[in-house]
CSV table of C-alpha atoms and ligand atoms in Angstrom, one decimal:
chain,number,residue,atom,x,y,z
A,1,MET,CA,91.6,66.4,108.4
A,2,LYS,CA,90.5,67.7,105.0
A,3,ILE,CA,89.9,71.4,104.9
A,4,LEU,CA,88.0,73.3,102.2
A,5,VAL,CA,89.4,76.8,102.1
A,6,ILE,CA,87.0,79.4,100.5
A,7,ASN,CA,87.8,83.0,99.6
A,8,SER,CA,84.6,84.5,98.3
A,9,GLY,CA,84.6,87.8,96.4
A,10,SER,CA,81.7,89.6,94.8
A,11,SER,CA,81.9,87.7,91.5
A,12,SER,CA,84.6,85.2,92.2
A,13,LEU,CA,85.2,82.3,94.6
A,14,LYS,CA,88.7,80.8,95.1
A,15,PHE,CA,89.0,77.4,96.7
A,16,GLN,CA,91.5,74.8,97.9
A,17,VAL,CA,91.2,71.5,99.6
A,18,ILE,CA,94.1,71.0,102.0
A,19,ASP,CA,95.1,67.9,104.0
A,20,SER,CA,95.9,69.4,107.4
A,21,VAL,CA,98.3,66.6,108.4
A,22,THR,CA,100.5,66.5,105.3
A,23,GLU,CA,99.6,70.2,104.4
A,24,GLU,CA,99.3,69.0,100.8
A,25,VAL,CA,97.0,70.9,98.5
A,26,LEU,CA,94.7,68.2,97.0
A,27,VAL,CA,93.0,70.6,94.7
A,28,LYS,CA,92.8,74.3,94.0
A,29,GLY,CA,90.6,76.3,91.7
A,30,LEU,CA,88.5,79.3,91.0
A,31,CYS,CA,84.9,80.2,90.0
A,32,GLU,CA,85.0,83.4,88.1
A,33,ARG,CA,82.4,85.7,86.6
A,34,ILE,CA,79.7,84.4,88.9
A,35,GLY,CA,76.4,85.9,87.8
A,36,ILE,CA,77.9,86.9,84.5
A,37,ASP,CA,79.1,84.1,82.1
A,38,GLY,CA,80.7,81.8,84.6
A,39,ARG,CA,84.2,80.3,84.3
A,40,PHE,CA,85.5,77.3,86.3
A,41,THR,CA,89.2,76.5,86.8
A,42,TYR,CA,90.2,73.4,88.8
A,43,LYS,CA,93.5,71.5,89.2
A,44,THR,CA,94.2,68.5,91.3
A,45,TYR,CA,97.5,67.3,92.8
A,46,HIS,CA,97.4,64.2,90.5
A,47,GLY,CA,97.3,66.3,87.3
A,48,ILE,CA,93.7,66.7,86.4
A,49,SER,CA,93.1,70.1,85.1
A,50,ILE,CA,89.8,71.8,84.0
A,51,LYS,CA,89.2,75.2,82.5
A,52,GLU,CA,85.7,75.6,81.1
A,53,PRO,CA,82.7,77.9,81.0
A,54,VAL,CA,80.1,76.8,83.6
A,55,THR,CA,76.9,78.7,84.2
A,56,MET,CA,76.9,79.9,87.8
A,57,GLU,CA,74.2,82.3,88.4
A,58,ASN,CA,75.1,82.9,92.1
A,59,HIS,CA,77.5,81.8,94.7
A,60,LYS,CA,75.4,78.8,95.7
A,61,GLN,CA,75.7,77.4,92.2
A,62,ALA,CA,79.4,78.1,92.3
A,63,VAL,CA,79.8,76.1,95.6
A,64,ASN,CA,77.6,73.4,94.1
A,65,THR,CA,79.9,73.2,91.0
A,66,ILE,CA,82.9,72.8,93.3
A,67,LEU,CA,81.3,70.1,95.5
A,68,ASP,CA,80.1,68.2,92.5
A,69,THR,CA,83.6,68.2,90.9
A,70,LEU,CA,85.3,67.3,94.1
A,71,VAL,CA,83.3,64.0,94.3
A,72,ASP,CA,83.2,63.3,90.6
A,73,PRO,CA,84.4,59.7,90.0
A,74,GLU,CA,86.9,60.8,87.4
A,75,LYS,CA,87.9,64.3,88.3
A,76,GLY,CA,87.3,64.3,92.0
A,77,VAL,CA,89.6,63.9,95.0
A,78,LEU,CA,86.9,62.9,97.5
A,79,ALA,CA,84.6,59.9,97.7
A,80,ASP,CA,81.9,62.0,99.4
A,81,PHE,CA,81.9,65.6,100.4
A,82,GLY,CA,81.2,64.5,104.0
A,83,GLU,CA,85.0,63.9,103.9
A,84,ILE,CA,85.4,67.6,104.3
A,85,ASP,CA,85.9,68.1,108.1
A,86,VAL,CA,85.8,71.8,108.1
A,87,VAL,CA,85.4,74.8,105.8
A,88,GLY,CA,87.8,77.7,106.4
A,89,HIS,CA,86.5,81.0,105.1
A,90,ARG,CA,88.7,84.0,104.5
A,91,LEU,CA,86.9,87.0,105.9
A,92,VAL,CA,88.2,90.5,105.3
A,93,HIS,CA,87.0,92.7,108.2
A,94,GLY,CA,86.3,91.6,111.7
A,95,GLY,CA,86.4,95.1,113.2
A,96,GLU,CA,87.2,95.2,116.9
A,97,LYS,CA,84.9,92.2,117.5
A,98,PHE,CA,87.2,89.5,116.2
A,99,SER,CA,90.8,89.1,117.3
A,100,GLY,CA,91.1,85.5,116.3
A,101,SER,CA,89.4,82.9,114.1
A,102,VAL,CA,85.9,81.8,115.1
A,103,VAL,CA,83.4,79.0,114.5
A,104,ILE,CA,80.7,80.6,112.3
A,105,THR,CA,77.4,80.6,114.0
A,106,ASP,CA,74.2,82.8,113.5
A,107,GLU,CA,75.6,85.1,116.1
A,108,VAL,CA,78.9,85.5,114.3
A,109,ILE,CA,77.2,86.2,111.1
A,110,GLN,CA,75.1,88.9,112.8
A,111,ALA,CA,78.3,90.4,114.3
A,112,MET,CA,80.0,90.3,110.9
A,113,THR,CA,77.1,91.9,109.2
A,114,GLU,CA,77.5,94.7,111.7
A,115,CYS,CA,81.1,95.2,110.3
A,116,ASN,CA,79.8,95.5,106.7
A,117,ASP,CA,80.0,99.3,106.9
A,118,LEU,CA,83.7,99.0,107.5
A,119,ALA,CA,84.3,96.9,104.4
A,120,PRO,CA,81.3,97.4,102.1
A,121,LEU,CA,83.0,95.9,99.1
A,122,HIS,CA,84.4,92.8,100.8
A,123,ASN,CA,82.4,91.7,103.8
A,124,PRO,CA,79.0,91.2,102.1
A,125,ALA,CA,80.7,89.2,99.3
A,126,ASN,CA,82.5,87.0,102.0
A,127,LEU,CA,79.2,86.4,103.7
A,128,VAL,CA,77.5,85.3,100.5
A,129,GLY,CA,80.1,82.6,100.2
A,130,VAL,CA,79.6,81.6,103.8
A,131,ALA,CA,75.8,81.4,103.3
A,132,ALA,CA,76.1,79.3,100.2
A,133,CYS,CA,78.4,76.8,102.0
A,134,ARG,CA,76.2,76.6,105.1
A,135,GLU,CA,73.2,75.9,102.9
A,136,LEU,CA,74.8,73.2,100.9
A,137,MET,CA,76.8,71.6,103.8
A,138,PRO,CA,74.6,72.2,106.9
A,139,ASP,CA,76.4,69.6,109.0
A,140,THR,CA,79.9,70.8,108.3
A,141,LEU,CA,81.9,73.0,110.7
A,142,MET,CA,82.5,76.5,109.3
A,143,VAL,CA,85.4,78.6,110.6
A,144,GLY,CA,86.0,82.3,109.8
A,145,VAL,CA,89.6,83.6,109.5
A,146,PHE,CA,89.8,87.3,109.5
A,147,ASP,CA,92.3,89.4,107.6
A,148,THR,CA,92.2,92.0,110.4
A,149,ALA,CA,92.4,89.7,113.4
A,150,PHE,CA,96.2,89.3,113.6
A,151,ASN,CA,96.5,93.1,113.7
A,152,GLN,CA,94.2,93.4,116.7
A,153,THR,CA,97.2,93.4,119.1
A,154,MET,CA,98.1,96.9,118.0
A,155,GLU,CA,98.0,99.4,120.9
A,156,PRO,CA,95.9,102.6,120.8
A,157,LYS,CA,99.0,104.7,120.1
A,158,ALA,CA,99.4,102.7,116.9
A,159,TYR,CA,95.8,102.4,115.8
A,160,LEU,CA,94.3,105.8,116.7
A,161,TYR,CA,94.3,108.7,114.2
A,162,GLY,CA,94.9,112.2,115.3
A,163,LEU,CA,91.2,112.8,114.9
A,164,PRO,CA,88.7,113.8,117.6
A,165,TYR,CA,88.3,110.8,119.9
A,166,ARG,CA,84.6,110.9,119.7
A,167,TYR,CA,84.7,109.6,116.1
A,168,TYR,CA,86.5,106.5,117.4
A,169,GLU,CA,83.9,106.1,120.1
A,170,LYS,CA,81.0,106.7,117.8
A,171,TYR,CA,82.1,105.0,114.6
A,172,LYS,CA,85.2,103.0,115.5
A,173,ILE,CA,87.3,105.1,113.1
A,174,ARG,CA,90.8,103.8,113.7
A,175,ARG,CA,93.5,101.9,111.9
A,176,TYR,CA,92.8,98.2,111.5
A,177,GLY,CA,95.6,97.0,109.2
A,178,PHE,CA,95.0,94.3,106.6
A,179,HIS,CA,96.8,91.3,105.1
A,180,GLY,CA,96.9,89.9,108.6
A,181,ILE,CA,96.6,86.2,107.5
A,182,SER,CA,99.7,86.7,105.3
A,183,HIS,CA,101.7,88.7,107.9
A,184,LYS,CA,101.0,85.9,110.5
A,185,TYR,CA,102.0,83.1,108.2
A,186,VAL,CA,105.1,84.8,106.9
A,187,SER,CA,106.4,86.1,110.3
A,188,GLN,CA,106.0,82.6,111.8
A,189,ARG,CA,107.6,80.9,108.8
A,190,ALA,CA,110.5,83.3,109.0
A,191,ALA,CA,111.2,82.4,112.7
A,192,GLU,CA,110.8,78.7,111.8
A,193,PHE,CA,113.2,79.0,108.9
A,194,MET,CA,115.8,80.8,111.0
A,195,ARG,CA,115.3,78.4,113.9
A,196,GLN,CA,114.3,81.2,116.2
A,197,ASP,CA,111.7,81.4,118.9
A,198,PRO,CA,108.9,83.6,117.4
A,199,ARG,CA,108.3,85.0,120.9
A,200,ARG,CA,111.8,86.4,121.0
A,201,VAL,CA,112.2,88.0,117.6
A,202,LYS,CA,111.3,91.3,116.0
A,203,THR,CA,110.2,90.9,112.4
A,204,ILE,CA,109.2,93.4,109.7
A,205,VAL,CA,107.1,91.7,107.0
A,206,CYS,CA,106.8,93.5,103.6
A,207,HIS,CA,103.8,92.1,101.8
A,208,LEU,CA,104.4,93.7,98.4
A,209,GLY,CA,101.7,92.6,95.9
A,210,ASN,CA,99.2,94.6,93.9
A,211,GLY,CA,97.9,95.6,97.3
A,212,ALA,CA,100.9,96.2,99.6
A,213,SER,CA,101.4,96.5,103.4
A,214,ILE,CA,104.1,96.3,106.0
A,215,SER,CA,103.8,95.0,109.5
A,216,ALA,CA,106.0,95.2,112.6
A,217,VAL,CA,105.7,91.9,114.5
A,218,LYS,CA,107.4,92.0,117.9
A,219,TYR,CA,107.6,88.8,119.9
A,220,GLY,CA,104.7,87.2,117.9
A,221,LYS,CA,102.4,90.2,118.1
A,222,VAL,CA,101.6,92.9,115.6
A,223,ILE,CA,102.5,96.3,116.9
A,224,ASP,CA,101.9,98.2,113.7
A,225,ASN,CA,100.6,97.7,110.1
A,226,SER,CA,100.8,100.2,107.3
A,227,MET,CA,97.2,99.9,106.2
A,228,GLY,CA,94.6,101.8,108.1
A,229,PHE,CA,90.9,102.2,108.4
A,230,THR,CA,90.8,100.8,104.9
A,231,PRO,CA,93.6,99.2,102.7
A,232,LEU,CA,94.2,102.6,101.1
A,233,GLU,CA,96.6,103.9,103.7
A,234,GLY,CA,100.4,103.3,103.7
A,235,LEU,CA,102.6,102.3,100.8
A,236,VAL,CA,102.2,103.4,97.2
A,237,MET,CA,100.6,100.3,95.7
A,238,GLY,CA,99.6,99.0,92.2
A,239,THR,CA,96.6,101.3,91.8
A,240,ARG,CA,96.2,102.7,95.4
A,241,CYS,CA,97.8,106.0,96.4
A,242,GLY,CA,98.9,105.1,100.0
A,243,ASP,CA,99.5,108.0,102.4
A,244,VAL,CA,98.3,111.4,101.0
A,245,ASP,CA,97.7,114.7,102.7
A,246,PRO,CA,93.8,115.1,102.9
A,247,GLY,CA,94.4,118.8,102.2
A,248,ALA,CA,95.5,117.9,98.7
A,249,LEU,CA,92.3,116.0,98.1
A,250,GLU,CA,90.1,119.0,99.1
A,251,PHE,CA,92.2,121.1,96.7
A,252,LEU,CA,91.8,118.6,93.9
A,253,ALA,CA,88.0,118.2,94.5
A,254,THR,CA,87.6,122.0,94.3
A,255,LYS,CA,89.7,122.4,91.2
A,256,GLU,CA,88.2,119.5,89.3
A,257,ASN,CA,84.7,119.9,90.7
A,258,MET,CA,84.6,116.3,91.9
A,259,ASP,CA,82.6,114.7,94.7
A,260,ILE,CA,84.0,112.3,97.4
A,261,HIS,CA,83.1,109.2,95.3
A,262,GLN,CA,85.0,110.4,92.3
A,263,ILE,CA,88.0,111.2,94.5
A,264,MET,CA,87.9,107.8,96.1
A,265,THR,CA,87.8,106.1,92.7
A,266,ILE,CA,91.0,108.0,91.7
A,267,LEU,CA,92.7,107.1,95.0
A,268,ASN,CA,91.8,103.4,94.8
A,269,GLN,CA,91.9,102.6,91.1
A,270,GLU,CA,93.9,105.3,89.2
A,271,SER,CA,96.8,106.1,91.6
A,272,GLY,CA,99.8,104.2,92.8
A,273,VAL,CA,102.5,103.1,90.4
A,274,LEU,CA,99.8,103.0,87.7
A,275,GLY,CA,99.0,106.7,88.1
A,276,ILE,CA,102.6,107.8,88.6
A,277,SER,CA,103.6,106.0,85.4
A,278,LYS,CA,100.9,107.9,83.5
A,279,ASN,CA,98.7,104.8,83.2
A,280,LEU,CA,101.5,102.7,81.8
A,281,SER,CA,100.9,99.8,84.2
A,282,SER,CA,100.2,98.7,87.7
A,283,ASP,CA,102.2,95.5,87.1
A,284,PHE,CA,105.8,95.7,88.2
A,285,ARG,CA,107.0,93.4,85.5
A,286,GLU,CA,105.7,95.8,82.8
A,287,LEU,CA,107.2,98.8,84.7
A,288,LYS,CA,110.6,97.1,84.8
A,289,ASP,CA,110.5,96.3,81.0
A,290,ALA,CA,109.6,100.0,80.4
A,291,GLU,CA,112.4,101.2,82.7
A,292,ILE,CA,114.9,99.2,80.7
A,293,LYS,CA,113.7,101.1,77.7
A,294,TYR,CA,114.4,104.4,79.6
A,295,ASN,CA,110.8,105.2,80.4
A,296,GLU,CA,111.3,107.9,83.0
A,297,LYS,CA,107.8,107.6,84.6
A,298,ALA,CA,108.1,103.8,85.0
A,299,SER,CA,111.5,104.4,86.6
A,300,LEU,CA,110.1,107.1,88.9
A,301,ALA,CA,107.1,104.9,89.9
A,302,ARG,CA,109.4,102.1,91.0
A,303,GLU,CA,111.7,104.5,92.7
A,304,ILE,CA,108.9,106.1,94.8
A,305,PHE,CA,107.6,102.6,95.7
A,306,ALA,CA,111.0,101.4,96.9
A,307,TYR,CA,111.6,104.7,98.8
A,308,LYS,CA,108.3,104.4,100.7
A,309,VAL,CA,108.9,100.8,101.6
A,310,ALA,CA,112.3,101.7,103.0
A,311,LYS,CA,110.9,104.6,105.0
A,312,TYR,CA,108.3,102.3,106.6
A,313,ILE,CA,110.9,99.7,107.4
A,314,GLY,CA,113.0,102.4,109.1
A,315,SER,CA,110.1,103.6,111.1
A,316,TYR,CA,109.1,100.1,112.2
A,317,ALA,CA,112.7,99.4,113.3
A,318,ALA,CA,112.3,102.4,115.5
A,319,ALA,CA,108.8,101.4,116.7
A,320,MET,CA,110.2,98.0,117.8
A,321,ASN,CA,113.5,99.4,119.0
A,322,GLY,CA,115.3,97.0,116.7
A,323,VAL,CA,114.7,94.4,114.1
A,324,ASP,CA,116.0,90.8,113.6
A,325,ASN,CA,114.3,89.8,110.4
A,326,ILE,CA,113.0,91.7,107.4
A,327,VAL,CA,110.9,89.5,105.1
A,328,PHE,CA,109.7,90.1,101.5
A,329,THR,CA,106.6,88.4,100.3
A,330,ALA,CA,103.7,88.4,97.8
A,331,GLY,CA,104.0,89.0,94.0
A,332,VAL,CA,106.5,91.8,93.9
A,333,GLY,CA,108.3,90.9,97.2
A,334,GLU,CA,108.8,87.3,96.1
A,335,ASN,CA,109.9,88.0,92.5
A,336,ASP,CA,111.4,91.4,92.0
A,337,SER,CA,115.0,91.1,93.1
A,338,ASP,CA,115.8,94.6,91.8
A,339,ILE,CA,113.2,96.3,94.0
A,340,ARG,CA,114.5,94.2,97.0
A,341,GLU,CA,118.0,95.4,96.3
A,342,GLU,CA,117.0,99.0,95.9
A,343,ILE,CA,115.0,98.9,99.2
A,344,CYS,CA,117.9,97.4,101.1
A,345,GLU,CA,120.3,100.0,99.8
A,346,TYR,CA,118.5,102.5,102.1
A,347,LEU,CA,119.0,100.2,105.1
A,348,GLU,CA,122.7,99.9,105.3
A,349,PHE,CA,122.5,102.0,108.5
A,350,LEU,CA,120.8,99.0,110.1
A,351,GLY,CA,123.9,96.9,109.2
A,352,ILE,CA,122.0,95.2,106.4
A,353,GLN,CA,124.1,93.6,103.6
A,354,ILE,CA,122.5,91.7,100.7
A,355,ASP,CA,124.2,88.8,98.9
A,356,GLU,CA,123.6,89.7,95.3
A,357,VAL,CA,123.8,86.1,94.2
A,358,GLN,CA,121.4,84.8,96.8
A,359,ASN,CA,119.1,87.7,96.0
A,360,ARG,CA,118.6,86.2,92.5
A,361,ASP,CA,117.7,82.8,94.0
A,362,GLN,CA,114.2,81.3,93.9
A,363,GLY,CA,112.5,79.2,96.5
A,364,GLU,CA,109.8,78.8,99.1
A,365,ALA,CA,112.0,80.4,101.7
A,366,ILE,CA,115.5,81.9,101.0
A,367,ARG,CA,117.9,84.1,102.9
A,368,ILE,CA,119.3,86.9,100.8
A,369,SER,CA,121.4,88.7,103.5
A,370,THR,CA,125.1,87.9,103.9
A,371,GLY,CA,126.4,85.9,106.9
A,372,THR,CA,127.7,89.2,108.5
A,373,SER,CA,124.5,91.2,108.0
A,374,ARG,CA,123.2,92.4,111.3
A,375,VAL,CA,119.6,91.7,110.2
A,376,ASN,CA,118.4,88.6,108.4
A,377,VAL,CA,116.7,89.5,105.1
A,378,LEU,CA,114.5,86.8,103.8
A,379,VAL,CA,112.2,86.1,100.9
A,380,ILE,CA,109.3,83.8,101.8
A,381,LYS,CA,106.4,82.7,99.7
A,382,THR,CA,103.2,83.7,101.4
A,383,ASN,CA,100.5,81.0,101.7
A,384,GLU,CA,97.2,82.5,103.0
A,385,GLU,CA,95.2,79.4,102.2
A,386,LEU,CA,97.5,77.2,104.3
A,387,GLU,CA,97.3,79.6,107.2
A,388,ILE,CA,93.4,79.5,106.9
A,389,ALA,CA,93.5,75.7,106.8
A,390,ARG,CA,95.8,75.6,109.9
A,391,GLU,CA,93.5,78.0,111.8
A,392,ALA,CA,90.4,76.0,110.8
A,393,ALA,CA,92.0,72.7,111.7
A,394,ALA,CA,93.2,74.0,115.1
A,395,LEU,CA,89.7,75.2,116.0
A,396,ALA,CA,88.1,71.9,114.8
A,397,GLU,CA,90.6,70.0,117.0
A,398,GLN,CA,89.8,72.1,120.0
A,399,ILE,CA,86.1,71.5,119.5
A,400,LYS,CA,86.7,67.7,119.2
A,401,SER,CA,88.8,67.6,122.4
A,402,ILE,CA,86.0,69.5,124.3
A,403,GLU,CA,83.4,67.1,123.0
A,404,LYS,CA,85.4,64.2,124.2
B,1,ADP,P1,97.4,90.6,94.9
B,1,ADP,O1,97.2,89.3,95.7
B,1,ADP,O2,97.5,91.8,95.8
B,1,ADP,O3,96.6,90.8,93.7
B,1,ADP,P2,100.0,89.5,94.2
B,1,ADP,O4,100.7,89.2,95.5
B,1,ADP,O5,99.5,88.3,93.4
B,1,ADP,O6,98.9,90.6,94.4
B,1,ADP,O7,101.0,90.3,93.3
B,1,ADP,C1,100.7,90.7,92.0
B,1,ADP,C2,101.8,91.6,91.5
B,1,ADP,O8,103.1,91.0,91.6
B,1,ADP,C3,101.6,91.9,90.0
B,1,ADP,O9,100.8,93.0,89.8
B,1,ADP,C4,103.0,92.2,89.6
B,1,ADP,O10,103.2,93.5,89.7
B,1,ADP,C5,103.9,91.5,90.6
B,1,ADP,N1,104.8,90.4,90.1
B,1,ADP,C6,104.4,89.1,89.8
B,1,ADP,N2,105.5,88.5,89.3
B,1,ADP,C7,106.5,89.4,89.2
B,1,ADP,C8,107.8,89.3,88.7
B,1,ADP,N3,108.4,88.2,88.3
B,1,ADP,N4,108.6,90.4,88.8
B,1,ADP,C9,108.1,91.6,89.3
B,1,ADP,N5,106.8,91.7,89.7
B,1,ADP,C10,106.0,90.6,89.7
């Protein structure tokens, strides 16, 4: 099967075409600055590469650009876009309604629209991409894969805040956790790589990118995720603050005479390692370069980041009453061997030993713990698009077999 994977944002739309049998990426690309000045990037497996300005006034024009290029006699990878068996859409928030992937119907769109309040920046943008694809490919199966779905196995003790219960009943204020598509892919790949039965292992996945989250996956099910009602909770991130005492925010609002929106902008965009490093950078590569030049704030930002990750790992080992695998993934987790080493130094009490040479290795999946380490420590490249393609293909297969 050929799967078109779509990740639609407010002014951008990422796409890939994946062959579900070989799992080969036939083409990947990006429509950027939709509704502004339009930029199109496109790269095929056989070396065709495009990077050019293209007018895309809306998401429908962006999807049209993608489809036209996919079937172009010179640049394309398909004879006809009817060759696309299914479109897999990345959808950010499924609330409590969606605990797995779904075939997108009018009812699903209605249910998703009802979740818009929970993710006002992301869900409407996702739905615009869905609407554009449905309009241009009315006969193609559309599947929605939610970033929250894998986390829906969390129990009330993990997902409820210490707030009056009525607010959960009335508004569904609770912890949802995010990056579920990545946590699912990486936890399963770790078990496969270690030749373990995923239903028998306890894994902690550290998805450390610009946005960062940690999950505890016990016997294939998420029991906790460090992000909460929104992706703001948990770790100190690139620009997000992570866990903060709300009392400090009231204090700050009063002192600086700020409203809740100004406070939220600070928490989402001006905090994290960017804020701690006094606006030096949210990028860990730049912080490392500055640290080498004895920039104290850069050093402090990285130190705080690593300390917080280690604390979450410790608490998740307790939550699962043990841990077999710890996996690092995403931009920082996959590439920053110094941060990995620093985090693991806190974890010697778990019997963790890191092989310094292997820790400098690169690869799709590598083990960086020694043979005698009591816990396997791995680095695995996340692949959310492949996970979406797998989910979409599995649903399409199911439908086919029912129709037979
Ligand atoms: P997101 O998807 O949340 O935007 P990514 O997973 O792509 O984030 O991670 C992006 C971050 O990864 C960058 O901001 C940068 O800090 C970090 N990163 C990428 N490459 C390296 C590297 N070689 N060393 C350290 N950090 C890196």
